[in-house]
Every structure is written in C-alpha cells, then in structure tokens.
Tab-separated table of C-alpha atoms and ligand atoms in Angstrom:
chain	number	residue	atom	x	y	z
A	1	UNK	CA	-14.805	-8.590	41.329
A	2	UNK	CA	-12.417	-7.501	38.473
A	3	UNK	CA	-13.231	-4.172	37.239
A	4	UNK	CA	-14.226	-3.987	33.443
A	5	UNK	CA	-11.718	-2.582	31.210
A	6	UNK	CA	-11.854	1.120	30.563
A	7	UNK	CA	-11.194	2.120	27.384
A	8	UNK	CA	-10.157	5.744	26.337
A	9	UNK	CA	-8.706	7.486	23.198
A	10	UNK	CA	-5.369	7.237	25.507
A	11	UNK	CA	-5.476	3.738	25.853
A	12	UNK	CA	-6.392	3.106	22.434
A	13	UNK	CA	-3.255	5.422	21.511
A	14	UNK	CA	-1.178	3.063	23.312
A	15	UNK	CA	-2.516	0.048	22.077
A	16	UNK	CA	-1.971	0.964	18.448
A	17	UNK	CA	1.570	2.294	19.322
A	18	UNK	CA	2.442	-1.242	20.917
A	19	UNK	CA	0.727	-3.507	18.085
A	20	UNK	CA	2.790	-1.411	15.456
A	21	UNK	CA	5.851	-1.927	17.161
A	22	UNK	CA	5.091	-5.677	17.398
A	23	UNK	CA	4.214	-6.216	13.895
A	24	UNK	CA	6.348	-3.855	11.871
A	25	UNK	CA	8.703	-5.483	9.540
A	26	UNK	CA	12.020	-6.042	11.274
A	27	UNK	CA	15.527	-5.121	10.016
A	28	UNK	CA	16.156	-8.776	10.020
A	29	UNK	CA	13.405	-9.440	7.689
A	30	UNK	CA	14.087	-6.563	5.334
A	31	UNK	CA	17.853	-7.935	5.232
A	32	UNK	CA	16.507	-11.468	4.157
A	33	UNK	CA	14.595	-9.843	1.426
A	34	UNK	CA	17.600	-7.692	0.139
A	35	UNK	CA	19.738	-10.975	0.080
A	36	UNK	CA	17.022	-12.611	-1.889
A	37	UNK	CA	17.163	-9.695	-4.263
A	38	UNK	CA	20.997	-9.929	-4.668
A	39	UNK	CA	20.338	-13.669	-5.152
A	40	UNK	CA	17.731	-13.011	-7.915
A	41	UNK	CA	19.877	-10.520	-9.569
A	42	UNK	CA	22.993	-12.781	-9.873
A	43	UNK	CA	20.537	-15.341	-11.840
A	44	UNK	CA	18.843	-12.876	-13.832
A	45	UNK	CA	21.754	-10.305	-14.979
A	46	UNK	CA	23.377	-12.706	-17.441
A	47	UNK	CA	20.038	-13.587	-18.810
A	48	UNK	CA	18.445	-9.839	-19.264
A	49	UNK	CA	21.609	-7.759	-19.312
A	50	UNK	CA	20.614	-4.131	-18.559
A	51	UNK	CA	17.751	-5.150	-16.349
A	52	UNK	CA	17.345	-3.762	-12.703
A	53	UNK	CA	15.426	-5.372	-10.086
A	54	UNK	CA	13.563	-3.212	-7.316
A	55	UNK	CA	11.973	-4.086	-4.126
A	56	UNK	CA	8.700	-2.410	-3.983
A	57	UNK	CA	5.547	-2.299	-2.150
A	58	UNK	CA	5.230	-2.445	1.667
A	59	UNK	CA	8.578	-4.201	2.029
A	60	UNK	CA	10.257	-0.898	1.284
A	61	UNK	CA	7.503	1.944	1.821
A	62	UNK	CA	7.358	1.587	5.608
A	63	UNK	CA	3.919	-0.105	5.926
A	64	UNK	CA	5.163	-3.844	5.904
A	65	UNK	CA	4.539	-6.167	8.694
A	66	UNK	CA	6.522	-9.308	9.064
A	67	UNK	CA	4.074	-11.237	7.075
A	68	UNK	CA	4.199	-8.805	4.188
A	69	UNK	CA	4.971	-10.486	0.750
A	70	UNK	CA	8.080	-9.164	-1.312
A	71	UNK	CA	7.112	-7.376	-4.471
A	72	UNK	CA	9.793	-6.863	-6.951
A	73	UNK	CA	9.907	-4.778	-10.018
A	74	UNK	CA	12.040	-5.840	-12.744
A	75	UNK	CA	12.866	-2.873	-15.328
A	76	UNK	CA	14.132	-3.636	-18.874
A	77	UNK	CA	14.847	-0.770	-20.624
A	78	UNK	CA	15.118	-2.319	-24.010
A	79	UNK	CA	11.371	-3.662	-23.911
A	80	UNK	CA	9.444	-2.390	-26.828
A	81	UNK	CA	6.490	0.001	-25.997
A	82	UNK	CA	3.192	-0.694	-27.290
A	83	UNK	CA	2.372	-4.442	-26.886
A	84	UNK	CA	3.676	-4.246	-23.299
A	85	UNK	CA	1.443	-7.015	-21.788
A	86	UNK	CA	2.442	-9.462	-24.352
A	87	UNK	CA	6.278	-8.645	-24.038
A	88	UNK	CA	6.030	-8.834	-20.194
A	89	UNK	CA	4.463	-12.399	-20.328
A	90	UNK	CA	7.477	-13.492	-22.459
A	91	UNK	CA	10.081	-11.957	-20.403
A	92	UNK	CA	8.266	-13.627	-17.550
A	93	UNK	CA	8.275	-17.136	-19.039
A	94	UNK	CA	11.925	-16.663	-19.778
A	95	UNK	CA	12.541	-15.662	-16.283
A	96	UNK	CA	10.509	-18.421	-14.796
A	97	UNK	CA	12.779	-20.993	-16.646
A	98	UNK	CA	16.080	-19.360	-15.502
A	99	UNK	CA	14.866	-19.480	-11.910
A	100	UNK	CA	13.530	-22.986	-11.911
A	101	UNK	CA	16.306	-24.359	-13.608
A	102	UNK	CA	19.090	-22.618	-11.198
A	103	UNK	CA	21.011	-25.249	-9.365
A	104	UNK	CA	20.116	-25.218	-5.523
A	105	UNK	CA	17.743	-22.505	-5.909
A	106	UNK	CA	15.415	-21.888	-2.853
A	107	UNK	CA	12.173	-22.181	-4.571
A	108	UNK	CA	11.466	-25.962	-4.551
A	109	UNK	CA	7.939	-25.306	-5.060
A	110	UNK	CA	8.815	-23.657	-8.622
A	111	UNK	CA	7.650	-20.271	-10.042
A	112	UNK	CA	4.646	-19.792	-11.642
A	113	UNK	CA	3.471	-16.921	-14.131
A	114	UNK	CA	0.187	-15.411	-13.309
A	115	UNK	CA	-1.353	-13.984	-16.604
A	116	UNK	CA	-3.159	-11.105	-14.847
A	117	UNK	CA	-3.608	-7.505	-16.323
A	118	UNK	CA	-0.209	-6.681	-14.866
A	119	UNK	CA	1.319	-10.222	-15.429
A	120	UNK	CA	3.725	-11.598	-12.552
A	121	UNK	CA	5.928	-14.450	-11.714
A	122	UNK	CA	4.957	-15.736	-8.316
A	123	UNK	CA	6.884	-17.947	-5.646
A	124	UNK	CA	7.745	-18.740	-2.331
A	125	UNK	CA	11.231	-18.168	-1.180
A	126	UNK	CA	12.167	-20.948	1.557
A	127	UNK	CA	15.251	-19.040	2.938
A	128	UNK	CA	13.239	-16.053	3.918
A	129	UNK	CA	10.034	-17.711	3.890
A	130	UNK	CA	8.559	-14.937	1.784
A	131	UNK	CA	6.120	-15.138	-0.627
A	132	UNK	CA	7.415	-13.286	-3.848
A	133	UNK	CA	6.040	-11.296	-6.987
A	134	UNK	CA	8.059	-10.015	-9.732
A	135	UNK	CA	6.336	-7.784	-12.229
A	136	UNK	CA	8.061	-6.202	-15.596
A	137	UNK	CA	8.498	-2.640	-15.927
A	138	UNK	CA	5.702	-1.529	-13.858
A	139	UNK	CA	7.519	1.764	-13.072
A	140	UNK	CA	4.416	3.339	-11.576
A	141	UNK	CA	4.805	0.775	-8.873
A	142	UNK	CA	8.464	2.187	-8.006
A	143	UNK	CA	7.143	5.788	-8.174
A	144	UNK	CA	4.465	5.304	-5.803
A	145	UNK	CA	6.654	3.126	-3.397
A	146	UNK	CA	8.980	5.948	-3.476
A	147	UNK	CA	6.250	8.492	-2.635
A	148	UNK	CA	4.597	6.392	-0.085
A	149	UNK	CA	7.877	6.105	1.723
A	150	UNK	CA	7.884	9.701	2.008
A	151	UNK	CA	4.375	9.849	3.522
A	152	UNK	CA	5.690	7.427	5.979
A	153	UNK	CA	8.549	9.284	7.075
A	154	UNK	CA	6.812	12.834	7.064
A	155	UNK	CA	5.056	12.297	10.477
A	156	UNK	CA	5.230	9.802	13.161
A	157	UNK	CA	1.595	8.959	13.066
A	158	UNK	CA	1.289	7.817	9.611
A	159	UNK	CA	3.102	4.447	9.939
A	160	UNK	CA	1.045	3.140	12.829
A	161	UNK	CA	-2.251	4.277	11.277
A	162	UNK	CA	-1.749	2.787	8.152
A	163	UNK	CA	-0.443	-0.546	9.450
A	164	UNK	CA	-3.250	-0.966	12.109
A	165	UNK	CA	-6.163	0.001	9.176
A	166	UNK	CA	-4.346	-2.599	7.201
A	167	UNK	CA	-4.593	-5.310	10.124
A	168	UNK	CA	-8.189	-4.405	10.748
A	169	UNK	CA	-9.056	-4.565	7.022
A	170	UNK	CA	-7.420	-8.246	6.727
A	171	UNK	CA	-9.028	-9.300	9.795
A	172	UNK	CA	-12.580	-8.355	8.453
A	173	UNK	CA	-11.907	-9.923	5.101
A	174	UNK	CA	-11.973	-6.680	2.988
A	175	UNK	CA	-8.147	-6.709	2.281
A	176	UNK	CA	-7.991	-8.741	-0.876
A	177	UNK	CA	-8.284	-7.371	-4.413
A	178	UNK	CA	-8.180	-10.795	-5.763
A	179	UNK	CA	-11.484	-11.455	-4.012
A	180	UNK	CA	-13.039	-8.128	-5.157
A	181	UNK	CA	-12.141	-5.985	-1.974
A	182	UNK	CA	-9.628	-3.290	-1.015
A	183	UNK	CA	-5.722	-3.801	-1.799
A	184	UNK	CA	-3.610	-2.719	0.796
A	185	UNK	CA	-2.405	0.164	-1.702
A	186	UNK	CA	-5.962	1.479	-1.780
A	187	UNK	CA	-6.259	1.184	1.916
A	188	UNK	CA	-3.039	3.282	2.460
A	189	UNK	CA	-4.114	6.021	0.134
A	190	UNK	CA	-7.565	6.163	2.072
A	191	UNK	CA	-5.482	6.863	5.167
A	192	UNK	CA	-3.117	9.452	3.605
A	193	UNK	CA	-6.179	11.269	2.043
A	194	UNK	CA	-7.618	11.377	5.781
A	195	UNK	CA	-4.380	12.833	6.979
A	196	UNK	CA	-3.861	15.338	4.126
A	197	UNK	CA	-6.532	17.779	5.580
A	198	UNK	CA	-9.753	15.691	6.356
A	199	UNK	CA	-8.510	15.941	9.701
A	200	UNK	CA	-8.114	19.586	10.715
A	201	UNK	CA	-5.393	20.604	10.807
A	202	UNK	CA	-3.627	18.250	8.231
A	203	UNK	CA	-1.035	15.895	9.623
A	204	UNK	CA	0.775	15.351	6.187
A	205	UNK	CA	1.549	17.865	3.380
A	206	UNK	CA	0.216	17.325	-0.435
A	207	UNK	CA	3.777	15.927	-1.317
A	208	UNK	CA	3.448	16.063	-4.803
A	209	UNK	CA	2.269	19.409	-4.768
A	210	UNK	CA	4.951	20.712	-2.306
A	211	UNK	CA	7.885	19.003	-3.936
A	212	UNK	CA	6.960	18.443	-7.645
A	213	UNK	CA	10.476	17.885	-8.747
A	214	UNK	CA	10.782	14.926	-6.508
A	215	UNK	CA	7.405	13.383	-6.453
A	216	UNK	CA	6.326	14.224	-10.048
A	217	UNK	CA	9.650	13.384	-11.446
A	218	UNK	CA	9.092	11.688	-14.950
A	219	UNK	CA	12.883	10.444	-15.640
A	220	UNK	CA	14.640	7.272	-14.865
A	221	UNK	CA	12.998	5.192	-11.867
A	222	UNK	CA	16.390	3.202	-11.135
A	223	UNK	CA	17.631	5.809	-8.958
A	224	UNK	CA	14.560	6.540	-6.892
A	225	UNK	CA	14.502	3.578	-4.444
A	226	UNK	CA	18.049	3.880	-3.777
A	227	UNK	CA	17.857	7.085	-2.066
A	228	UNK	CA	15.676	8.277	1.021
A	229	UNK	CA	13.001	10.446	-0.244
A	230	UNK	CA	12.621	12.213	2.929
A	231	UNK	CA	15.897	13.711	2.784
A	232	UNK	CA	14.266	16.019	0.308
A	233	UNK	CA	11.663	16.988	2.785
A	234	UNK	CA	11.618	19.632	5.418
A	235	UNK	CA	10.736	18.998	8.737
A	236	UNK	CA	6.969	18.549	8.999
A	237	UNK	CA	5.492	21.829	10.012
A	238	UNK	CA	1.950	20.216	10.868
A	239	UNK	CA	0.015	21.864	13.791
A	240	UNK	CA	-2.264	18.855	14.291
A	241	UNK	CA	-1.714	17.602	17.825
A	242	UNK	CA	-4.117	14.994	17.680
A	243	UNK	CA	-3.413	11.559	19.243
A	244	UNK	CA	-3.142	8.168	17.336
A	245	UNK	CA	-6.267	7.227	19.027
A	246	UNK	CA	-8.402	10.202	17.976
A	247	UNK	CA	-7.080	10.089	14.439
A	248	UNK	CA	-7.866	6.319	14.050
A	249	UNK	CA	-11.278	6.946	15.501
A	250	UNK	CA	-11.674	9.941	13.322
A	251	UNK	CA	-10.636	7.988	10.230
A	252	UNK	CA	-13.383	5.474	10.580
A	253	UNK	CA	-15.885	8.189	11.362
A	254	UNK	CA	-14.886	10.079	8.290
A	255	UNK	CA	-15.576	6.932	6.121
A	256	UNK	CA	-18.439	5.738	7.787
A	257	UNK	CA	-20.455	9.257	7.912
A	258	UNK	CA	-18.862	11.978	5.678
A	259	UNK	CA	-17.258	10.455	2.768
A	260	UNK	CA	-19.435	9.863	-0.131
A	261	UNK	CA	-18.759	6.476	-1.575
A	262	UNK	CA	-20.712	6.546	-4.515
A	263	UNK	CA	-20.145	10.391	-5.563
A	264	UNK	CA	-16.661	11.334	-4.695
A	265	UNK	CA	-13.035	10.047	-5.714
A	266	UNK	CA	-10.135	10.403	-3.978
A	267	UNK	CA	-6.808	12.208	-5.155
A	268	UNK	CA	-3.936	12.150	-2.994
A	269	UNK	CA	-1.977	14.040	-5.893
A	270	UNK	CA	-4.255	17.022	-5.259
A	271	UNK	CA	-4.917	16.409	-1.646
A	272	UNK	CA	-8.890	16.175	-1.688
A	273	UNK	CA	-11.761	14.166	-2.524
A	274	UNK	CA	-13.766	15.543	-5.685
A	275	UNK	CA	-17.154	15.219	-7.074
A	276	UNK	CA	-17.165	12.474	-10.008
A	277	UNK	CA	-18.455	14.662	-12.794
A	278	UNK	CA	-15.820	14.140	-15.443
A	279	UNK	CA	-14.555	11.357	-17.780
A	280	UNK	CA	-13.778	7.942	-16.399
A	281	UNK	CA	-14.902	8.670	-12.955
A	282	UNK	CA	-18.713	9.492	-14.047
A	283	UNK	CA	-19.620	6.203	-15.123
A	284	UNK	CA	-18.300	4.419	-11.826
A	285	UNK	CA	-20.902	4.087	-9.032
A	286	UNK	CA	-18.469	1.978	-6.616
A	287	UNK	CA	-15.591	3.431	-4.868
A	288	UNK	CA	-12.854	5.519	-6.679
A	289	UNK	CA	-9.315	6.262	-5.313
A	290	UNK	CA	-6.965	7.873	-8.012
A	291	UNK	CA	-3.461	6.445	-8.740
A	292	UNK	CA	-1.321	9.365	-8.027
A	293	UNK	CA	0.918	8.824	-10.840
A	294	UNK	CA	-1.108	7.215	-13.667
A	295	UNK	CA	-4.522	8.539	-12.739
A	296	UNK	CA	-6.097	5.150	-13.015
A	297	UNK	CA	-8.795	3.910	-10.259
A	298	UNK	CA	-6.816	1.711	-7.941
A	299	UNK	CA	-10.150	0.211	-6.560
A	300	UNK	CA	-11.458	-1.382	-9.849
A	301	UNK	CA	-11.266	-4.875	-8.269
A	302	UNK	CA	-14.280	-3.811	-6.188
A	303	UNK	CA	-17.063	-4.450	-8.828
A	304	UNK	CA	-19.703	-6.492	-7.165
A	305	UNK	CA	-22.462	-4.431	-5.262
A	306	UNK	CA	-22.187	-6.868	-2.539
A	307	UNK	CA	-18.393	-6.405	-1.869
A	308	UNK	CA	-19.182	-2.496	-2.179
A	309	UNK	CA	-21.925	-2.736	0.305
A	310	UNK	CA	-19.734	-4.893	2.589
A	311	UNK	CA	-16.909	-2.585	2.722
A	312	UNK	CA	-18.916	0.342	3.519
A	313	UNK	CA	-20.829	-1.653	6.232
A	314	UNK	CA	-17.397	-2.757	7.921
A	315	UNK	CA	-16.429	0.989	8.157
A	316	UNK	CA	-19.732	1.843	9.871
A	317	UNK	CA	-19.666	-0.960	12.239
A	318	UNK	CA	-16.029	-0.014	13.259
A	319	UNK	CA	-17.067	3.498	13.835
A	320	UNK	CA	-19.948	2.632	15.997
A	321	UNK	CA	-18.006	0.051	17.951
A	322	UNK	CA	-14.933	2.593	18.457
A	323	UNK	CA	-17.326	5.265	19.554
A	324	UNK	CA	-18.748	3.031	22.572
A	325	UNK	CA	-15.405	1.256	22.919
A	326	UNK	CA	-12.264	2.594	21.578
A	327	UNK	CA	-10.088	-0.304	21.798
A	328	UNK	CA	-8.552	-2.633	19.069
A	329	UNK	CA	-9.847	-5.692	20.816
A	330	UNK	CA	-13.585	-4.504	20.201
A	331	UNK	CA	-12.745	-4.132	16.724
A	332	UNK	CA	-11.107	-7.581	16.572
A	333	UNK	CA	-7.660	-6.183	15.570
A	334	UNK	CA	-5.723	-8.062	18.090
B	401	ATP	P1	1.054	-5.814	1.991
B	401	ATP	O1	1.723	-6.686	0.937
B	401	ATP	O2	1.933	-5.115	3.201
B	401	ATP	O3	-0.327	-6.308	2.047
B	401	ATP	P2	1.454	-3.554	-0.090
B	401	ATP	O4	1.498	-2.188	-0.040
B	401	ATP	O5	2.545	-4.288	-0.639
B	401	ATP	O6	0.819	-4.179	1.335
B	401	ATP	P3	-0.179	-4.352	-2.458
B	401	ATP	O7	-1.660	-3.818	-2.562
B	401	ATP	O8	-0.219	-5.626	-2.804
B	401	ATP	O9	0.476	-4.227	-1.193
B	401	ATP	O10	0.517	-3.584	-3.546
B	401	ATP	C1	2.100	-3.556	-3.678
B	401	ATP	C2	2.342	-2.415	-4.392
B	401	ATP	O11	2.104	-2.544	-5.715
B	401	ATP	C3	2.177	-1.435	-3.875
B	401	ATP	O12	2.733	-0.873	-2.804
B	401	ATP	C4	2.263	-0.307	-5.196
B	401	ATP	O13	3.683	0.140	-5.327
B	401	ATP	C5	1.893	-1.152	-6.234
B	401	ATP	N1	0.510	-1.218	-6.747
B	401	ATP	C6	-0.593	-2.134	-6.086
B	401	ATP	N2	-1.617	-1.885	-6.656
B	401	ATP	C7	-1.607	-0.858	-7.530
B	401	ATP	C8	-2.286	0.114	-8.447
B	401	ATP	N3	-3.627	-0.281	-8.772
B	401	ATP	N4	-1.610	1.013	-9.521
B	401	ATP	C9	-0.246	1.175	-9.227
B	401	ATP	N5	0.421	0.501	-8.200
B	401	ATP	C10	-0.155	-0.489	-7.519
B	402	MG	MG1	2.908	-6.392	-0.745
C-alpha cells in the first residue's frame, strides 16, 4: 500500500522554491529579448531620432517566467503633451510601417496597432518566440518596473511568492485584464502589499517612503532601467522568519478572510490598505489598487460583478484548500 502524501508547510515551501526555479525566465531568454531590443532600435532610431526603447514589465522586473511576453516602452521626448493618445497612435502607425517593411524582419505575421486606452503595437517575434508589445511614452511603466525590480531584490521570498501567485491566478482564469480579471501587475501589487506589513513583522519595507530620492524620482526615465535599483538599498533588515509556505498560505488567508474587497484600497506607496472615503475611490464598489506613481486604479478592468465575485471566490477556495492540504497540486498550480 502506498501511503498518501503528507503535505506540510515545509513541503509547500520546497514545492514553491522548486516550481519557481523551474519556470523563472532564464538568462538565455532575457538575452534573446535584449537582442530583439537592439534589432528594433536599429530599425527605429533613423525613423525616430532621439527616441529610446526600454524593456519593461516582467521581462525586467524579476517576476517573469519563460512564457512572459516582452513589454517595450518607446520614449519620444519631443511628443507634444496634451493629445497624447492621438499622437501615440500616429507614432505607432509609423512604427508599424517601418517594422513591417524592414527587409528580412522576424515578424512574418506583421505588427498590428491595438487602439486601447494605452495604445500598443503588438507582434510576435519568431527568433525569440516572444509575444511583444510596444507602447509610447508610458513613463509610469518604466518607473514601476524599476520599483518592482527593487522589491524583487529586497528579500529572497518576494520573487517566488509573486511568481506562484501569478501562476495560480493564470490556472484559475483570473489573470487577464482583457477579460475583466486581474492583470499580472495588479497581482504583483497585492503580494507586495501583503509583505509590507500585513504579515507580521513585515518582509519588505515601503521603498518609496524609505528611499524617496530613488523611487519617487520624477526626472528623466531613460537612465532608470540601465541601473540596478538594488544598489541604492541597504541590506534588508526584516525580522520576519516565516517560510515561503507560511507566507503563501497567509497571503490567501488575508485576501479570503481579512481584506475588505469593497471598502478598502491598497496603496503600496503608503504601505497599507485604507478605507475608501475619498475622491475617486469612494464611487468604486469593486477592487481598488493604487498605482504607486500616478495614483490610478490598476484594477479598473474588473468591472462586472460576476468577475469580481469570481475573483473573491477563487481566493476563498484557495485558502480553504491550502488549510487542509498545503500543496501546489491541491490548488492546481503544478
Ligand atoms: P506577465 O507578462 O509575466 O504576465 P507583467 O508584469 O509583464 O507580467 P502586465 O500586467 O502585462 O504584466 O504589465 C506589464 C507592465 O506594464 C507592468 O509590469 C507595469 O510596468 C505596466 N503596467 C501594467 N498595468 C499598468 C497600470 N494599470 N498602470 C501602470 N502601469 C501598468
Ligand atoms: Mg508582460
């Protein structure tokens, strides 16, 4: 007779470590994305002199896996302020022509402009195999990538927790802003919020409060991603000794039981969740997570009650399952 597997917080910790190592973006994949970036720069620099291209999102914030897309931001300093969206669309169309017409390019399926609120150029690069996005002048994305990369490096537990929470959400169909659920970015902020002091003691500090000159810096973004933000941060002094397993289960418990989804908003800039009795937050009856640079709600996509309830239900289900059987398999992550 085979003994049934015994799951404990220790075995869960090991599972999380192993799973993270298995799926994290490899240096080879990053290298391919950087080569693609150089290739794009060669095409774009004669067309848009003075523009600069940045690899953002999970490809450079430390939370990317092997299947993560490549999010690029193209900064054009001479773009007129004001009618940003209209001008961004124009730039993207010109960019689309330049890329599609470039001889022997690696995007045989052609690039397409998606006229979303933040318009993007979308294509698949056949050499790296990556899905790619380029946006214009979304400097907030460059700043928050820099900030997230710092959170990723500040404590060894941040990266595996974020990566496994993203994996879990993807498996349960609640990680797709285009379908009205949570973006990876929103999920990442939810984990950081938990680690900033919902768990006691905190695992990570409130970096924007502790290092305002680095993480509230409002100058030129071009130099941000070329430097390692962790070089500015002192060694983490967290007294939290909880294991990955404990923190993972604690994360689900918080969002299943303690967090008030309809009344609170999360602010990682302030390091806490607050009651929504002010301004833009007051009207919203669904989840609110504040973008740490521009203050917008990053979960605006969650607008149907059906999706809102589905998300909350998934968190509750995960917590109840983990309580009884703390393993990734039981919540269908592996
Ligand atoms: P993955 O691609 O691995 O699923 P990601 O972090 O790249 O994860 P996205 O949610 O697609 O996931 O976001 C890409 C990047 O775009 C984020 O890292 C962030 O820099 C920026 N971003 C996304 N949503 C917002 C938002 N609402 N406000 C500001 N920046 C955002
Ligand atoms: Mg991405």
